[in-house]
Amino acid sequence: MTDAPTTTRLSIFPLPGALLFPGMHLPLHIFEPRYRAMVSDSMARDRRIGMIQPRPGPLAPGEAPALFEVGCVGRIAEFEASEDGRYNLVLEGLSLFRIVRELDVTTAFRQVEALLLPVAGEPEILSLSRRSSLEMESRRFADTQGYAVDWEAVNRLDDEALVNGIAQIAPFDVAAKQALLEAPGIEDRAELIIQLMQFFGRHDGEDSVTLQ
């Protein structure tokens, strides 16, 4: 494991349904002025952005949504600016973080003091039975939903890339996504994915799984 957790200042991008894991990549299209400002600021400093989900629920006019406590720090690995001021980015996940407090800032984008969580030094590995169950359930899920999947490419993924990749792209709701992000390891995350896919399969015709 890495050294003890440290705190840092992060500009955050609250986006429901968007997960990022350490070592994984997340493409983003940035068009809102406040988040364009956030990207410009990040590029001028350390290229870091904190991805985090807002908590679901009604908001009063002008009220900022509450945030979940855990997100992931991403580094801007690819950057493209369009003529109209929009940005296309690819974030590379660095580490999970836990919000300590939100900062009082004058920027249009929100900033927090965050505790960076330790990153495992070695890749995590699934048991053979869990990997087999995950692949089998993923095939059933994809067939049920009509998804076209390159299974040969999937089979070549290592365990972390498989589990975290599914967690990032699966059409689950915000609460389910957050549970996947906060799972203590890939064995637990893989088991939760299997349970969610089985639940979703019993609710064909709905757009997403609801755990709220």
PDB file of C-alpha atoms in Angstrom:
ATOM      1  CA  MET A   1       0.000   0.000   0.000  1.00  0.00           C
ATOM      2  CA  THR A   2       1.007   3.651  -0.331  1.00  0.00           C
ATOM      3  CA  ASP A   3       1.856   5.930   2.587  1.00  0.00           C
ATOM      4  CA  ALA A   4      -0.753   7.242   5.021  1.00  0.00           C
ATOM      5  CA  PRO A   5      -3.643   9.192   3.443  1.00  0.00           C
ATOM      6  CA  THR A   6      -3.045  12.902   2.833  1.00  0.00           C
ATOM      7  CA  THR A   7      -5.415  15.802   2.275  1.00  0.00           C
ATOM      8  CA  THR A   8      -5.484  17.953  -0.820  1.00  0.00           C
ATOM      9  CA  ARG A   9      -7.532  20.696  -2.440  1.00  0.00           C
ATOM     10  CA  LEU A  10      -9.622  19.456  -5.370  1.00  0.00           C
ATOM     11  CA  SER A  11     -11.846  21.070  -7.950  1.00  0.00           C
ATOM     12  CA  ILE A  12     -14.810  18.748  -8.338  1.00  0.00           C
ATOM     13  CA  PHE A  13     -17.082  17.786 -11.194  1.00  0.00           C
ATOM     14  CA  PRO A  14     -20.397  16.476  -9.754  1.00  0.00           C
ATOM     15  CA  LEU A  15     -21.894  14.192 -12.391  1.00  0.00           C
ATOM     16  CA  PRO A  16     -24.559  11.557 -11.652  1.00  0.00           C
ATOM     17  CA  GLY A  17     -23.845   8.114 -13.055  1.00  0.00           C
ATOM     18  CA  ALA A  18     -20.198   8.869 -13.903  1.00  0.00           C
ATOM     19  CA  LEU A  19     -17.717   6.656 -12.071  1.00  0.00           C
ATOM     20  CA  LEU A  20     -13.945   6.621 -12.321  1.00  0.00           C
ATOM     21  CA  PHE A  21     -11.609   4.095 -10.726  1.00  0.00           C
ATOM     22  CA  PRO A  22      -7.831   4.242 -10.225  1.00  0.00           C
ATOM     23  CA  GLY A  23      -6.119   3.032 -13.386  1.00  0.00           C
ATOM     24  CA  MET A  24      -9.273   3.369 -15.515  1.00  0.00           C
ATOM     25  CA  HIS A  25     -10.187   6.055 -18.068  1.00  0.00           C
ATOM     26  CA  LEU A  26     -13.271   8.238 -18.427  1.00  0.00           C
ATOM     27  CA  PRO A  27     -14.040  10.341 -21.544  1.00  0.00           C
ATOM     28  CA  LEU A  28     -15.827  13.642 -20.893  1.00  0.00           C
ATOM     29  CA  HIS A  29     -17.342  16.355 -23.074  1.00  0.00           C
ATOM     30  CA  ILE A  30     -17.244  19.680 -21.212  1.00  0.00           C
ATOM     31  CA  PHE A  31     -19.586  22.427 -22.379  1.00  0.00           C
ATOM     32  CA  GLU A  32     -20.978  24.313 -19.341  1.00  0.00           C
ATOM     33  CA  PRO A  33     -19.074  27.594 -18.741  1.00  0.00           C
ATOM     34  CA  ARG A  34     -18.326  26.814 -15.070  1.00  0.00           C
ATOM     35  CA  TYR A  35     -16.792  23.456 -15.943  1.00  0.00           C
ATOM     36  CA  ARG A  36     -14.907  24.909 -18.878  1.00  0.00           C
ATOM     37  CA  ALA A  37     -13.416  27.308 -16.312  1.00  0.00           C
ATOM     38  CA  MET A  38     -12.636  24.327 -14.078  1.00  0.00           C
ATOM     39  CA  VAL A  39     -10.784  22.569 -16.902  1.00  0.00           C
ATOM     40  CA  SER A  40      -8.809  25.694 -17.775  1.00  0.00           C
ATOM     41  CA  ASP A  41      -7.830  26.076 -14.114  1.00  0.00           C
ATOM     42  CA  SER A  42      -6.871  22.409 -13.872  1.00  0.00           C
ATOM     43  CA  MET A  43      -4.726  22.542 -17.004  1.00  0.00           C
ATOM     44  CA  ALA A  44      -2.878  25.569 -15.598  1.00  0.00           C
ATOM     45  CA  ARG A  45      -2.171  23.834 -12.285  1.00  0.00           C
ATOM     46  CA  ASP A  46      -1.947  20.060 -11.824  1.00  0.00           C
ATOM     47  CA  ARG A  47      -4.358  18.615 -14.442  1.00  0.00           C
ATOM     48  CA  ARG A  48      -6.437  17.028 -11.661  1.00  0.00           C
ATOM     49  CA  ILE A  49     -10.240  16.921 -11.373  1.00  0.00           C
ATOM     50  CA  GLY A  50     -12.277  15.210  -8.665  1.00  0.00           C
ATOM     51  CA  MET A  51     -15.142  13.162 -10.114  1.00  0.00           C
ATOM     52  CA  ILE A  52     -17.993  12.701  -7.657  1.00  0.00           C
ATOM     53  CA  GLN A  53     -21.710  11.978  -7.783  1.00  0.00           C
ATOM     54  CA  PRO A  54     -24.325  14.389  -6.406  1.00  0.00           C
ATOM     55  CA  ARG A  55     -26.860  12.859  -4.079  1.00  0.00           C
ATOM     56  CA  PRO A  56     -30.327  12.504  -5.630  1.00  0.00           C
ATOM     57  CA  GLY A  57     -33.180  14.549  -4.223  1.00  0.00           C
ATOM     58  CA  PRO A  58     -35.193  17.747  -4.695  1.00  0.00           C
ATOM     59  CA  LEU A  59     -33.383  21.083  -4.644  1.00  0.00           C
ATOM     60  CA  ALA A  60     -34.526  24.582  -3.793  1.00  0.00           C
ATOM     61  CA  PRO A  61     -33.925  27.234  -6.486  1.00  0.00           C
ATOM     62  CA  GLY A  62     -30.212  28.054  -6.619  1.00  0.00           C
ATOM     63  CA  GLU A  63     -29.306  25.300  -4.167  1.00  0.00           C
ATOM     64  CA  ALA A  64     -26.249  23.173  -4.971  1.00  0.00           C
ATOM     65  CA  PRO A  65     -26.839  19.430  -4.663  1.00  0.00           C
ATOM     66  CA  ALA A  66     -25.387  17.555  -1.712  1.00  0.00           C
ATOM     67  CA  LEU A  67     -22.512  15.256  -2.616  1.00  0.00           C
ATOM     68  CA  PHE A  68     -21.616  11.700  -1.786  1.00  0.00           C
ATOM     69  CA  GLU A  69     -18.497  11.542   0.379  1.00  0.00           C
ATOM     70  CA  VAL A  70     -16.354   9.328  -1.886  1.00  0.00           C
ATOM     71  CA  GLY A  71     -15.173  10.090  -5.417  1.00  0.00           C
ATOM     72  CA  CYS A  72     -12.096   9.564  -7.589  1.00  0.00           C
ATOM     73  CA  VAL A  73      -9.314  11.935  -8.575  1.00  0.00           C
ATOM     74  CA  GLY A  74      -8.671  11.958 -12.311  1.00  0.00           C
ATOM     75  CA  ARG A  75      -5.703  13.374 -14.210  1.00  0.00           C
ATOM     76  CA  ILE A  76      -6.360  14.914 -17.614  1.00  0.00           C
ATOM     77  CA  ALA A  77      -4.535  12.436 -19.841  1.00  0.00           C
ATOM     78  CA  GLU A  78      -5.965  13.655 -23.159  1.00  0.00           C
ATOM     79  CA  PHE A  79      -7.176  17.160 -23.954  1.00  0.00           C
ATOM     80  CA  GLU A  80      -8.804  18.666 -27.022  1.00  0.00           C
ATOM     81  CA  ALA A  81     -10.301  22.158 -27.298  1.00  0.00           C
ATOM     82  CA  SER A  82     -12.902  22.958 -29.935  1.00  0.00           C
ATOM     83  CA  GLU A  83     -13.327  26.314 -31.656  1.00  0.00           C
ATOM     84  CA  ASP A  84     -16.522  27.064 -29.710  1.00  0.00           C
ATOM     85  CA  GLY A  85     -14.736  26.716 -26.359  1.00  0.00           C
ATOM     86  CA  ARG A  86     -15.821  23.188 -25.481  1.00  0.00           C
ATOM     87  CA  TYR A  87     -13.403  20.540 -24.329  1.00  0.00           C
ATOM     88  CA  ASN A  88     -13.073  16.814 -24.924  1.00  0.00           C
ATOM     89  CA  LEU A  89     -11.107  15.109 -22.176  1.00  0.00           C
ATOM     90  CA  VAL A  90     -10.011  11.692 -21.079  1.00  0.00           C
ATOM     91  CA  LEU A  91      -9.415  11.383 -17.343  1.00  0.00           C
ATOM     92  CA  GLU A  92      -7.104   8.739 -15.947  1.00  0.00           C
ATOM     93  CA  GLY A  93      -8.076   7.609 -12.450  1.00  0.00           C
ATOM     94  CA  LEU A  94      -5.410   8.191  -9.792  1.00  0.00           C
ATOM     95  CA  SER A  95      -6.970   7.438  -6.405  1.00  0.00           C
ATOM     96  CA  LEU A  96     -10.261   7.487  -4.544  1.00  0.00           C
ATOM     97  CA  PHE A  97     -10.852  10.374  -2.179  1.00  0.00           C
ATOM     98  CA  ARG A  98     -13.165  11.180   0.725  1.00  0.00           C
ATOM     99  CA  ILE A  99     -14.455  14.731   1.183  1.00  0.00           C
ATOM    100  CA  VAL A 100     -13.355  16.333   4.447  1.00  0.00           C
ATOM    101  CA  ARG A 101     -15.188  19.618   3.868  1.00  0.00           C
ATOM    102  CA  GLU A 102     -16.380  21.831   1.043  1.00  0.00           C
ATOM    103  CA  LEU A 103     -14.403  25.041   0.662  1.00  0.00           C
ATOM    104  CA  ASP A 104     -15.834  28.545   0.479  1.00  0.00           C
ATOM    105  CA  VAL A 105     -14.568  29.730  -2.904  1.00  0.00           C
ATOM    106  CA  THR A 106     -15.244  32.488  -5.417  1.00  0.00           C
ATOM    107  CA  THR A 107     -14.840  30.218  -8.452  1.00  0.00           C
ATOM    108  CA  ALA A 108     -17.912  29.148 -10.400  1.00  0.00           C
ATOM    109  CA  PHE A 109     -16.954  25.515  -9.800  1.00  0.00           C
ATOM    110  CA  ARG A 110     -16.981  23.823  -6.412  1.00  0.00           C
ATOM    111  CA  GLN A 111     -13.827  22.893  -4.503  1.00  0.00           C
ATOM    112  CA  VAL A 112     -13.250  20.615  -1.541  1.00  0.00           C
ATOM    113  CA  GLU A 113     -10.609  19.565   0.912  1.00  0.00           C
ATOM    114  CA  ALA A 114     -10.293  15.841   0.354  1.00  0.00           C
ATOM    115  CA  LEU A 115      -8.509  12.895   1.914  1.00  0.00           C
ATOM    116  CA  LEU A 116      -6.720  10.812  -0.717  1.00  0.00           C
ATOM    117  CA  LEU A 117      -7.273   7.118  -0.014  1.00  0.00           C
ATOM    118  CA  PRO A 118      -4.473   4.539  -0.344  1.00  0.00           C
ATOM    119  CA  VAL A 119      -4.096   2.730  -3.673  1.00  0.00           C
ATOM    120  CA  ALA A 120      -3.178  -0.960  -3.725  1.00  0.00           C
ATOM    121  CA  GLY A 121       0.367  -1.521  -4.913  1.00  0.00           C
ATOM    122  CA  GLU A 122      -0.460  -4.758  -6.725  1.00  0.00           C
ATOM    123  CA  PRO A 123      -3.447  -5.509  -8.991  1.00  0.00           C
ATOM    124  CA  GLU A 124      -6.345  -7.227  -7.245  1.00  0.00           C
ATOM    125  CA  ILE A 125      -7.283 -10.682  -8.462  1.00  0.00           C
ATOM    126  CA  LEU A 126     -10.676 -12.414  -8.539  1.00  0.00           C
ATOM    127  CA  SER A 127     -11.206 -15.999  -7.571  1.00  0.00           C
ATOM    128  CA  LEU A 128     -11.742 -18.241 -10.595  1.00  0.00           C
ATOM    129  CA  SER A 129     -15.327 -18.955  -9.537  1.00  0.00           C
ATOM    130  CA  ARG A 130     -16.155 -15.237  -9.169  1.00  0.00           C
ATOM    131  CA  ARG A 131     -14.620 -14.409 -12.553  1.00  0.00           C
ATOM    132  CA  SER A 132     -16.594 -17.214 -14.178  1.00  0.00           C
ATOM    133  CA  SER A 133     -19.837 -16.096 -12.524  1.00  0.00           C
ATOM    134  CA  LEU A 134     -19.269 -12.485 -13.532  1.00  0.00           C
ATOM    135  CA  GLU A 135     -18.579 -13.373 -17.166  1.00  0.00           C
ATOM    136  CA  MET A 136     -21.617 -15.664 -17.320  1.00  0.00           C
ATOM    137  CA  GLU A 137     -23.951 -13.073 -15.782  1.00  0.00           C
ATOM    138  CA  SER A 138     -22.516 -10.333 -18.005  1.00  0.00           C
ATOM    139  CA  ARG A 139     -23.274 -12.384 -21.126  1.00  0.00           C
ATOM    140  CA  ARG A 140     -26.826 -13.044 -19.965  1.00  0.00           C
ATOM    141  CA  PHE A 141     -27.304  -9.373 -19.084  1.00  0.00           C
ATOM    142  CA  ALA A 142     -25.927  -8.160 -22.423  1.00  0.00           C
ATOM    143  CA  ASP A 143     -28.117 -10.594 -24.360  1.00  0.00           C
ATOM    144  CA  THR A 144     -31.215  -9.534 -22.422  1.00  0.00           C
ATOM    145  CA  GLN A 145     -30.557  -5.842 -23.033  1.00  0.00           C
ATOM    146  CA  GLY A 146     -29.501  -6.282 -26.666  1.00  0.00           C
ATOM    147  CA  TYR A 147     -25.939  -5.025 -26.183  1.00  0.00           C
ATOM    148  CA  ALA A 148     -23.278  -5.943 -28.776  1.00  0.00           C
ATOM    149  CA  VAL A 149     -20.113  -7.000 -26.929  1.00  0.00           C
ATOM    150  CA  ASP A 150     -16.693  -8.109 -28.189  1.00  0.00           C
ATOM    151  CA  TRP A 151     -16.376 -11.061 -25.837  1.00  0.00           C
ATOM    152  CA  GLU A 152     -12.911 -12.002 -27.085  1.00  0.00           C
ATOM    153  CA  ALA A 153     -11.667  -8.563 -26.011  1.00  0.00           C
ATOM    154  CA  VAL A 154     -13.493  -8.914 -22.689  1.00  0.00           C
ATOM    155  CA  ASN A 155     -11.824 -12.256 -22.025  1.00  0.00           C
ATOM    156  CA  ARG A 156      -8.399 -10.644 -22.432  1.00  0.00           C
ATOM    157  CA  LEU A 157      -9.052  -8.052 -19.702  1.00  0.00           C
ATOM    158  CA  ASP A 158      -7.398  -8.500 -16.340  1.00  0.00           C
ATOM    159  CA  ASP A 159      -9.686  -8.827 -13.339  1.00  0.00           C
ATOM    160  CA  GLU A 160      -9.523  -5.183 -12.232  1.00  0.00           C
ATOM    161  CA  ALA A 161     -10.161  -3.834 -15.728  1.00  0.00           C
ATOM    162  CA  LEU A 162     -13.108  -6.203 -16.169  1.00  0.00           C
ATOM    163  CA  VAL A 163     -14.803  -5.442 -12.851  1.00  0.00           C
ATOM    164  CA  ASN A 164     -14.164  -1.700 -12.794  1.00  0.00           C
ATOM    165  CA  GLY A 165     -14.972  -1.336 -16.491  1.00  0.00           C
ATOM    166  CA  ILE A 166     -18.379  -2.959 -15.986  1.00  0.00           C
ATOM    167  CA  ALA A 167     -19.002  -0.791 -12.917  1.00  0.00           C
ATOM    168  CA  GLN A 168     -18.270   2.356 -14.950  1.00  0.00           C
ATOM    169  CA  ILE A 169     -20.510   1.602 -17.936  1.00  0.00           C
ATOM    170  CA  ALA A 170     -23.353  -0.453 -16.435  1.00  0.00           C
ATOM    171  CA  PRO A 171     -26.765   1.323 -16.592  1.00  0.00           C
ATOM    172  CA  PHE A 172     -27.419   1.308 -12.853  1.00  0.00           C
ATOM    173  CA  ASP A 173     -28.797   4.211 -10.842  1.00  0.00           C
ATOM    174  CA  VAL A 174     -26.786   6.674  -8.763  1.00  0.00           C
ATOM    175  CA  ALA A 175     -27.133   4.752  -5.493  1.00  0.00           C
ATOM    176  CA  ALA A 176     -26.022   1.492  -7.119  1.00  0.00           C
ATOM    177  CA  LYS A 177     -23.105   3.212  -8.829  1.00  0.00           C
ATOM    178  CA  GLN A 178     -21.962   4.702  -5.538  1.00  0.00           C
ATOM    179  CA  ALA A 179     -22.173   1.329  -3.818  1.00  0.00           C
ATOM    180  CA  LEU A 180     -19.923  -0.096  -6.537  1.00  0.00           C
ATOM    181  CA  LEU A 181     -17.423   2.737  -6.122  1.00  0.00           C
ATOM    182  CA  GLU A 182     -17.261   2.264  -2.350  1.00  0.00           C
ATOM    183  CA  ALA A 183     -17.003  -1.546  -2.405  1.00  0.00           C
ATOM    184  CA  PRO A 184     -13.900  -2.513  -0.386  1.00  0.00           C
ATOM    185  CA  GLY A 185     -12.341  -4.629  -3.151  1.00  0.00           C
ATOM    186  CA  ILE A 186     -12.997  -6.178  -6.541  1.00  0.00           C
ATOM    187  CA  GLU A 187     -14.357  -9.446  -5.077  1.00  0.00           C
ATOM    188  CA  ASP A 188     -17.091  -7.480  -3.311  1.00  0.00           C
ATOM    189  CA  ARG A 189     -17.574  -5.213  -6.336  1.00  0.00           C
ATOM    190  CA  ALA A 190     -17.892  -8.199  -8.675  1.00  0.00           C
ATOM    191  CA  GLU A 191     -20.448  -9.863  -6.400  1.00  0.00           C
ATOM    192  CA  LEU A 192     -22.483  -6.648  -6.223  1.00  0.00           C
ATOM    193  CA  ILE A 193     -22.391  -6.317 -10.036  1.00  0.00           C
ATOM    194  CA  ILE A 194     -23.716  -9.869 -10.349  1.00  0.00           C
ATOM    195  CA  GLN A 195     -26.542  -9.130  -7.907  1.00  0.00           C
ATOM    196  CA  LEU A 196     -27.453  -5.898  -9.707  1.00  0.00           C
ATOM    197  CA  MET A 197     -27.486  -7.595 -13.107  1.00  0.00           C
ATOM    198  CA  GLN A 198     -29.725 -10.341 -11.769  1.00  0.00           C
ATOM    199  CA  PHE A 199     -32.057  -7.743 -10.263  1.00  0.00           C
ATOM    200  CA  PHE A 200     -32.086  -5.726 -13.473  1.00  0.00           C
ATOM    201  CA  GLY A 201     -32.859  -8.862 -15.468  1.00  0.00           C
ATOM    202  CA  ARG A 202     -36.042  -9.320 -13.464  1.00  0.00           C
ATOM    203  CA  HIS A 203     -37.149  -5.808 -14.430  1.00  0.00           C
ATOM    204  CA  ASP A 204     -36.936  -5.875 -18.217  1.00  0.00           C
ATOM    205  CA  GLY A 205     -38.311  -2.780 -19.881  1.00  0.00           C
ATOM    206  CA  GLU A 206     -37.077  -0.368 -17.218  1.00  0.00           C
ATOM    207  CA  ASP A 207     -34.264   2.025 -17.993  1.00  0.00           C
ATOM    208  CA  SER A 208     -32.261   1.524 -14.820  1.00  0.00           C
ATOM    209  CA  VAL A 209     -31.950  -0.315 -11.563  1.00  0.00           C
ATOM    210  CA  THR A 210     -33.354   1.567  -8.592  1.00  0.00           C
ATOM    211  CA  LEU A 211     -31.969   0.927  -5.100  1.00  0.00           C
ATOM    212  CA  GLN A 212     -33.242   4.073  -3.414  1.00  0.00           C
TER     213      GLN A 212
END
